[in-house]
PDB file of C-alpha atoms in Angstrom:
ATOM      1  CA  MET Z   1     -28.081  14.969   5.450  1.00 42.00           C
ATOM      2  CA  SER Z   2     -31.022  12.952   6.852  1.00 46.00           C
ATOM      3  CA  GLY Z   3     -32.788  12.507   4.117  1.00 48.00           C
ATOM      4  CA  PHE Z   4     -29.831  10.750   2.568  1.00 47.00           C
ATOM      5  CA  ASN Z   5     -31.052   7.057   1.017  1.00 52.00           C
ATOM      6  CA  LEU Z   6     -29.068   4.037   2.858  1.00 50.00           C
ATOM      7  CA  ASP Z   7     -30.873   1.483   0.643  1.00 56.00           C
ATOM      8  CA  ASN Z   8     -27.306   0.574  -0.785  1.00 58.00           C
ATOM      9  CA  TYR Z   9     -25.891   0.161   2.437  1.00 68.00           C
ATOM     10  CA  VAL Z  10     -25.835  -3.079   4.094  1.00 76.00           C
ATOM     11  CA  ASP Z  11     -25.097  -3.159   7.892  1.00 83.00           C
ATOM     12  CA  VAL Z  12     -22.088  -5.054   9.412  1.00 86.00           C
ATOM     13  CA  PRO Z  13     -24.288  -7.702  11.357  1.00 88.00           C
ATOM     14  CA  THR Z  14     -25.465  -8.808   7.620  1.00 87.00           C
ATOM     15  CA  ARG Z  15     -21.583  -8.762   6.475  1.00 87.00           C
ATOM     16  CA  LEU Z  16     -20.703 -10.586   9.011  1.00 90.00           C
ATOM     17  CA  GLY Z  17     -23.673 -12.931   8.493  1.00 92.00           C
ATOM     18  CA  MET Z  18     -22.607 -13.591   4.958  1.00 90.00           C
ATOM     19  CA  ALA Z  19     -18.868 -14.204   5.751  1.00 91.00           C
ATOM     20  CA  LEU Z  20     -19.258 -16.461   8.506  1.00 93.00           C
ATOM     21  CA  LYS Z  21     -21.436 -18.680   5.834  1.00 93.00           C
ATOM     22  CA  LYS Z  22     -18.775 -19.230   3.391  1.00 92.00           C
ATOM     23  CA  TYR Z  23     -16.110 -19.066   5.996  1.00 93.00           C
ATOM     24  CA  PRO Z  24     -17.117 -20.773   9.095  1.00 93.00           C
ATOM     25  CA  ASP Z  25     -14.124 -20.738  10.609  1.00 92.00           C
ATOM     26  CA  LEU Z  26     -13.663 -17.200  10.391  1.00 93.00           C
ATOM     27  CA  ARG Z  27     -11.923 -15.247  13.013  1.00 92.00           C
ATOM     28  CA  ILE Z  28     -11.885 -11.948  14.385  1.00 91.00           C
ATOM     29  CA  GLN Z  29      -9.178  -9.820  16.380  1.00 91.00           C
ATOM     30  CA  GLU Z  30      -9.743  -5.936  17.428  1.00 89.00           C
ATOM     31  CA  THR Z  31      -6.017  -6.017  16.544  1.00 87.00           C
ATOM     32  CA  HIS Z  32      -5.087  -2.328  17.238  1.00 87.00           C
ATOM     33  CA  ARG Z  33      -6.386   1.162  18.974  1.00 87.00           C
ATOM     34  CA  GLU Z  34      -4.834   4.240  19.021  1.00 88.00           C
ATOM     35  CA  ILE Z  35      -5.320   8.166  20.181  1.00 87.00           C
ATOM     36  CA  ILE Z  36      -4.480  10.659  17.238  1.00 85.00           C
ATOM     37  CA  GLU Z  37      -4.406  14.167  17.927  1.00 84.00           C
ATOM     38  CA  MET Z  38      -4.837  16.410  14.890  1.00 82.00           C
ATOM     39  CA  PRO Z  39      -3.128  19.978  13.885  1.00 81.00           C
ATOM     40  CA  ASP Z  40      -6.523  21.709  15.216  1.00 80.00           C
ATOM     41  CA  LYS Z  41      -6.170  19.936  18.448  1.00 77.00           C
ATOM     42  CA  SER Z  42      -9.220  17.459  17.359  1.00 80.00           C
ATOM     43  CA  CYS Z  43      -8.800  13.851  18.599  1.00 87.00           C
ATOM     44  CA  PHE Z  44      -9.820  10.655  16.715  1.00 87.00           C
ATOM     45  CA  ILE Z  45      -9.941   6.676  17.934  1.00 88.00           C
ATOM     46  CA  ARG Z  46      -8.401   4.399  15.029  1.00 89.00           C
ATOM     47  CA  CYS Z  47      -9.025   1.086  15.481  1.00 90.00           C
ATOM     48  CA  THR Z  48      -7.919  -1.609  13.719  1.00 92.00           C
ATOM     49  CA  VAL Z  49      -9.416  -5.404  12.974  1.00 92.00           C
ATOM     50  CA  THR Z  50      -7.660  -7.945  11.535  1.00 92.00           C
ATOM     51  CA  VAL Z  51      -9.931 -10.782   9.853  1.00 92.00           C
ATOM     52  CA  TRP Z  52      -8.812 -14.329   9.305  1.00 93.00           C
ATOM     53  CA  ARG Z  53     -11.100 -16.343   7.043  1.00 92.00           C
ATOM     54  CA  ASP Z  54      -9.820 -19.810   8.606  1.00 89.00           C
ATOM     55  CA  GLN Z  55      -6.592 -21.029  10.563  1.00 84.00           C
ATOM     56  CA  ALA Z  56      -4.509 -21.366   7.428  1.00 83.00           C
ATOM     57  CA  ASP Z  57      -5.433 -17.491   5.961  1.00 84.00           C
ATOM     58  CA  PRO Z  58      -2.063 -16.530   4.695  1.00 83.00           C
ATOM     59  CA  ILE Z  59      -3.577 -13.559   3.955  1.00 86.00           C
ATOM     60  CA  PRO Z  60      -6.009 -11.698   6.221  1.00 90.00           C
ATOM     61  CA  ALA Z  61      -7.889  -8.512   5.442  1.00 90.00           C
ATOM     62  CA  VAL Z  62      -7.058  -5.706   8.052  1.00 91.00           C
ATOM     63  CA  ALA Z  63      -8.810  -2.938   8.050  1.00 91.00           C
ATOM     64  CA  SER Z  64      -9.063   0.487  10.216  1.00 91.00           C
ATOM     65  CA  ALA Z  65     -11.415   3.140  10.720  1.00 88.00           C
ATOM     66  CA  CYS Z  66     -11.292   6.625  12.895  1.00 86.00           C
ATOM     67  CA  GLU Z  67     -14.122   7.715  15.390  1.00 85.00           C
ATOM     68  CA  ILE Z  68     -13.863  11.623  16.848  1.00 82.00           C
ATOM     69  CA  TYR Z  69     -13.199  11.376  20.454  1.00 81.00           C
ATOM     70  CA  PRO Z  70     -14.979  12.015  22.529  1.00 81.00           C
ATOM     71  CA  GLY Z  71     -17.939  11.084  20.774  1.00 75.00           C
ATOM     72  CA  ARG Z  72     -20.172  14.406  20.206  1.00 74.00           C
ATOM     73  CA  THR Z  73     -23.494  12.151  20.434  1.00 72.00           C
ATOM     74  CA  PRO Z  74     -25.322  10.099  22.647  1.00 69.00           C
ATOM     75  CA  TYR Z  75     -24.582   7.297  19.963  1.00 65.00           C
ATOM     76  CA  THR Z  76     -21.260   7.676  19.871  1.00 71.00           C
ATOM     77  CA  LYS Z  77     -20.313   9.225  23.232  1.00 75.00           C
ATOM     78  CA  MET Z  78     -18.790   6.478  25.571  1.00 80.00           C
ATOM     79  CA  SER Z  79     -19.043   3.978  22.910  1.00 79.00           C
ATOM     80  CA  GLU Z  80     -16.362   5.278  20.805  1.00 83.00           C
ATOM     81  CA  ASN Z  81     -14.324   2.130  20.844  1.00 82.00           C
ATOM     82  CA  GLU Z  82     -17.322   0.104  19.943  1.00 87.00           C
ATOM     83  CA  VAL Z  83     -18.033   2.024  16.847  1.00 85.00           C
ATOM     84  CA  GLY Z  84     -14.808   2.560  15.621  1.00 87.00           C
ATOM     85  CA  PHE Z  85     -14.141  -1.065  15.678  1.00 91.00           C
ATOM     86  CA  THR Z  86     -17.460  -2.018  14.129  1.00 89.00           C
ATOM     87  CA  SER Z  87     -17.021   0.422  11.766  1.00 88.00           C
ATOM     88  CA  ALA Z  88     -13.368  -1.097  11.020  1.00 91.00           C
ATOM     89  CA  LEU Z  89     -14.893  -4.289  11.005  1.00 92.00           C
ATOM     90  CA  GLY Z  90     -17.549  -3.460   8.392  1.00 90.00           C
ATOM     91  CA  ARG Z  91     -15.050  -2.227   6.025  1.00 89.00           C
ATOM     92  CA  ALA Z  92     -12.489  -5.434   6.532  1.00 91.00           C
ATOM     93  CA  LEU Z  93     -15.654  -7.243   5.238  1.00 91.00           C
ATOM     94  CA  GLY Z  94     -15.942  -5.026   2.252  1.00 88.00           C
ATOM     95  CA  TYR Z  95     -12.865  -5.726   1.180  1.00 88.00           C
ATOM     96  CA  MET Z  96     -13.527  -9.423   1.245  1.00 88.00           C
ATOM     97  CA  GLY Z  97     -15.778  -8.498  -1.022  1.00 87.00           C
ATOM     98  CA  PHE Z  98     -19.020  -8.937   1.450  1.00 87.00           C
ATOM     99  CA  GLY Z  99     -22.305  -6.344   1.209  1.00 80.00           C
ATOM    100  CA  ILE Z 100     -20.598  -4.018  -1.322  1.00 75.00           C
ATOM    101  CA  ASN Z 101     -23.380  -2.428  -3.442  1.00 67.00           C
ATOM    102  CA  LYS Z 102     -22.110   1.061  -4.448  1.00 56.00           C
ATOM    103  CA  SER Z 103     -19.859   1.471  -1.637  1.00 58.00           C
ATOM    104  CA  ILE Z 104     -17.463  -0.216   0.824  1.00 55.00           C
ATOM    105  CA  ALA Z 105     -18.843   1.576   3.533  1.00 59.00           C
ATOM    106  CA  SER Z 106     -21.375  -0.114   5.654  1.00 56.00           C
ATOM    107  CA  ARG Z 107     -24.690   1.508   7.028  1.00 52.00           C
ATOM    108  CA  ASN Z 108     -23.403   1.438  10.296  1.00 55.00           C
ATOM    109  CA  GLU Z 109     -20.621   3.467   9.480  1.00 60.00           C
ATOM    110  CA  VAL Z 110     -22.849   6.112   7.219  1.00 54.00           C
ATOM    111  CA  GLU Z 111     -24.918   6.335   9.934  1.00 56.00           C
ATOM    112  CA  ALA Z 112     -22.265   7.098  12.148  1.00 57.00           C
ATOM    113  CA  ALA Z 113     -20.856   9.665   9.983  1.00 57.00           C
ATOM    114  CA  GLN Z 114     -24.280  11.441   9.851  1.00 54.00           C
ATOM    115  CA  SER Z 115     -24.517  11.466  13.564  1.00 53.00           C
ATOM    116  CA  ARG Z 116     -21.425  13.623  13.718  1.00 51.00           C
ATOM    117  CA  GLN Z 117     -22.277  15.931  11.063  1.00 51.00           C
ATOM    118  CA  PRO Z 118     -22.839  19.602  11.698  1.00 48.00           C
ATOM    119  CA  THR Z 119     -25.791  21.160  11.015  1.00 46.00           C
ATOM    120  CA  GLY Z 120     -25.951  23.721   8.181  1.00 46.00           C
ATOM    121  CA  ARG Z 121     -22.264  22.957   7.064  1.00 47.00           C
ATOM    122  CA  LEU Z 122     -20.325  20.293   5.757  1.00 42.00           C
ATOM    123  CA  ALA Z 123     -17.437  18.346   7.234  1.00 44.00           C
ATOM    124  CA  PRO Z 124     -14.049  18.992   6.287  1.00 46.00           C
ATOM    125  CA  VAL Z 125     -12.676  16.561   3.750  1.00 42.00           C
ATOM    126  CA  VAL Z 126      -9.350  14.672   5.777  1.00 45.00           C
ATOM    127  CA  PRO Z 127      -6.973  12.128   3.687  1.00 42.00           C
ATOM    128  CA  MET Z 128      -7.632   8.444   5.436  1.00 41.00           C
ATOM    129  CA  ARG Z 129      -3.858   7.383   3.814  1.00 42.00           C
ATOM    130  CA  ASP Z 130      -0.897   9.314   4.748  1.00 44.00           C
ATOM    131  CA  ASP Z 131       0.502   7.750   1.429  1.00 44.00           C
ATOM    132  CA  VAL Z 132      -1.135   9.252  -1.047  1.00 44.00           C
ATOM    133  CA  GLU Z 133      -0.510  13.356  -2.470  1.00 45.00           C
ATOM    134  CA  GLN Z 134      -3.701  15.186  -2.032  1.00 45.00           C
ATOM    135  CA  PRO Z 135      -3.875  16.841  -5.710  1.00 45.00           C
ATOM    136  CA  PHE Z 136      -3.998  20.291  -4.217  1.00 44.00           C
ATOM    137  CA  GLU Z 137      -1.687  23.360  -4.523  1.00 48.00           C
ATOM    138  CA  ASP Z 138      -0.298  24.714  -1.225  1.00 51.00           C
ATOM    139  CA  ASP Z 139      -2.286  27.802  -0.292  1.00 53.00           C
ATOM    140  CA  GLY Z 140       0.587  29.749   1.532  1.00 58.00           C
ATOM    141  CA  VAL Z 141      -1.201  29.833   4.959  1.00 63.00           C
ATOM    142  CA  SER Z 142      -0.714  26.360   6.120  1.00 71.00           C
ATOM    143  CA  PRO Z 143       2.646  25.552   8.255  1.00 80.00           C
ATOM    144  CA  TYR Z 144       2.795  22.337   7.115  1.00 81.00           C
ATOM    145  CA  ALA Z 145       4.798  20.918   4.100  1.00 83.00           C
ATOM    146  CA  ASN Z 146       2.784  21.177   0.585  1.00 82.00           C
ATOM    147  CA  PRO Z 147       2.060  18.457  -1.491  1.00 79.00           C
ATOM    148  CA  LYS Z 148       4.925  18.866  -3.998  1.00 81.00           C
ATOM    149  CA  GLN Z 149       7.343  18.781  -1.063  1.00 85.00           C
ATOM    150  CA  LEU Z 150       6.333  15.575   0.154  1.00 83.00           C
ATOM    151  CA  GLY Z 151       6.019  14.162  -3.352  1.00 83.00           C
ATOM    152  CA  LEU Z 152       9.706  14.640  -3.578  1.00 86.00           C
ATOM    153  CA  VAL Z 153      10.443  13.201   0.352  1.00 87.00           C
ATOM    154  CA  ARG Z 154       8.743  10.078  -1.643  1.00 85.00           C
ATOM    155  CA  VAL Z 155      10.656  10.219  -4.757  1.00 85.00           C
ATOM    156  CA  LEU Z 156      14.307  10.406  -3.090  1.00 88.00           C
ATOM    157  CA  ALA Z 157      12.955   7.903  -0.451  1.00 87.00           C
ATOM    158  CA  SER Z 158      11.938   5.583  -2.862  1.00 85.00           C
ATOM    159  CA  LYS Z 159      15.382   6.078  -4.791  1.00 85.00           C
ATOM    160  CA  GLN Z 160      16.923   4.835  -1.603  1.00 85.00           C
ATOM    161  CA  GLY Z 161      14.518   1.673  -0.988  1.00 86.00           C
ATOM    162  CA  LEU Z 162      13.129   3.231   2.390  1.00 87.00           C
ATOM    163  CA  THR Z 163       9.917   1.528   3.315  1.00 88.00           C
ATOM    164  CA  ASN Z 164       7.008   3.783   4.969  1.00 85.00           C
ATOM    165  CA  ASP Z 165       8.172   2.995   8.251  1.00 87.00           C
ATOM    166  CA  GLN Z 166      11.724   3.230   7.359  1.00 90.00           C
ATOM    167  CA  LEU Z 167      11.394   6.674   5.787  1.00 90.00           C
ATOM    168  CA  LYS Z 168       9.073   7.957   9.361  1.00 89.00           C
ATOM    169  CA  GLU Z 169      12.164   6.925  11.084  1.00 92.00           C
ATOM    170  CA  PHE Z 170      14.503   8.873   8.773  1.00 92.00           C
ATOM    171  CA  CYS Z 171      11.965  11.695   9.369  1.00 91.00           C
ATOM    172  CA  THR Z 172      11.930  11.185  13.302  1.00 91.00           C
ATOM    173  CA  ASN Z 173      15.737  11.226  13.262  1.00 93.00           C
ATOM    174  CA  VAL Z 174      16.636  14.260  10.935  1.00 92.00           C
ATOM    175  CA  VAL Z 175      13.907  16.660  12.565  1.00 91.00           C
ATOM    176  CA  GLY Z 176      14.432  15.071  16.429  1.00 91.00           C
ATOM    177  CA  ARG Z 177      11.128  14.671  17.073  1.00 90.00           C
ATOM    178  CA  PRO Z 178       8.567  11.730  16.337  1.00 89.00           C
ATOM    179  CA  ILE Z 179       7.040  11.764  13.138  1.00 87.00           C
ATOM    180  CA  MET Z 180       4.219   9.442  12.473  1.00 86.00           C
ATOM    181  CA  SER Z 181       3.663  10.552   9.283  1.00 83.00           C
ATOM    182  CA  SER Z 182       5.275  12.657   6.452  1.00 80.00           C
ATOM    183  CA  LYS Z 183       2.124  15.464   6.630  1.00 81.00           C
ATOM    184  CA  GLU Z 184       3.276  16.205   9.926  1.00 84.00           C
ATOM    185  CA  LEU Z 185       6.136  17.613   8.539  1.00 87.00           C
ATOM    186  CA  LEU Z 186       6.749  21.493   8.642  1.00 88.00           C
ATOM    187  CA  LYS Z 187       8.112  23.426   5.937  1.00 86.00           C
ATOM    188  CA  ALA Z 188      10.899  24.209   7.515  1.00 87.00           C
ATOM    189  CA  GLU Z 189      11.637  20.648   8.653  1.00 90.00           C
ATOM    190  CA  VAL Z 190      10.341  19.043   4.942  1.00 89.00           C
ATOM    191  CA  SER Z 191      13.315  20.919   3.471  1.00 90.00           C
ATOM    192  CA  LYS Z 192      15.654  19.304   6.099  1.00 92.00           C
ATOM    193  CA  VAL Z 193      14.705  16.083   5.509  1.00 91.00           C
ATOM    194  CA  ILE Z 194      14.832  16.732   1.717  1.00 90.00           C
ATOM    195  CA  ASP Z 195      18.275  18.061   1.745  1.00 90.00           C
ATOM    196  CA  ALA Z 196      19.739  14.637   3.792  1.00 90.00           C
ATOM    197  CA  LEU Z 197      17.898  12.419   1.370  1.00 90.00           C
ATOM    198  CA  LYS Z 198      19.717  14.153  -1.342  1.00 88.00           C
ATOM    199  CA  LEU Z 199      22.875  13.779   0.485  1.00 86.00           C
ATOM    200  CA  GLY Z 200      22.182  10.097   1.302  1.00 78.00           C
ATOM    201  CA  GLU Z 201      21.682   9.712  -2.327  1.00 71.00           C
ATOM    202  CA  GLN Z 202      24.850  11.382  -3.310  1.00 71.00           C
ATOM    203  CA  GLN Z 203      26.735   9.274  -1.089  1.00 69.00           C
ATOM    204  CA  ASN Z 204      25.128   6.325  -2.148  1.00 62.00           C
TER     205      ASN Z 204
END
């Protein structure tokens, strides 16, 4: 990864300068930060920023970025929040069209990712969105719900008009523990959720 070409990536200060030139009244808010524990017990800080083009902006840009916690390099350790919010800001500005050549990622984000890269092997691919199912078959080993089960959950929820937040609350009530993403459901739990959704559909 050390020889990776960063020429097509624009850093966050440059993107911010481009945005301020076009929108002098632009405002940025570090909106939210949360620590997420993964099934393998690793932790990430997810940082979210909101960018308003001006005071009357009806649809501000919102973006999130995750940074491993605690940081594993001198570049990130003790600066996880700063790195996370900088990456999130770069993505928000990219969504607004600033500094995107061949990638939405900023140079800062790519460099931070490179600094975390283990030597000799690639990092695992982790889906960033919990509302997009992955096109992989169940390996039969994972205790978590497989993509087909999660897909059925979303189809049944959609038929009943449930939003993502309402579905999380529904799952929490059915399984008896907090569910922040459908991917947290175990196989036994997702079966209960599917049965409950089917029952609700029949009652409707």
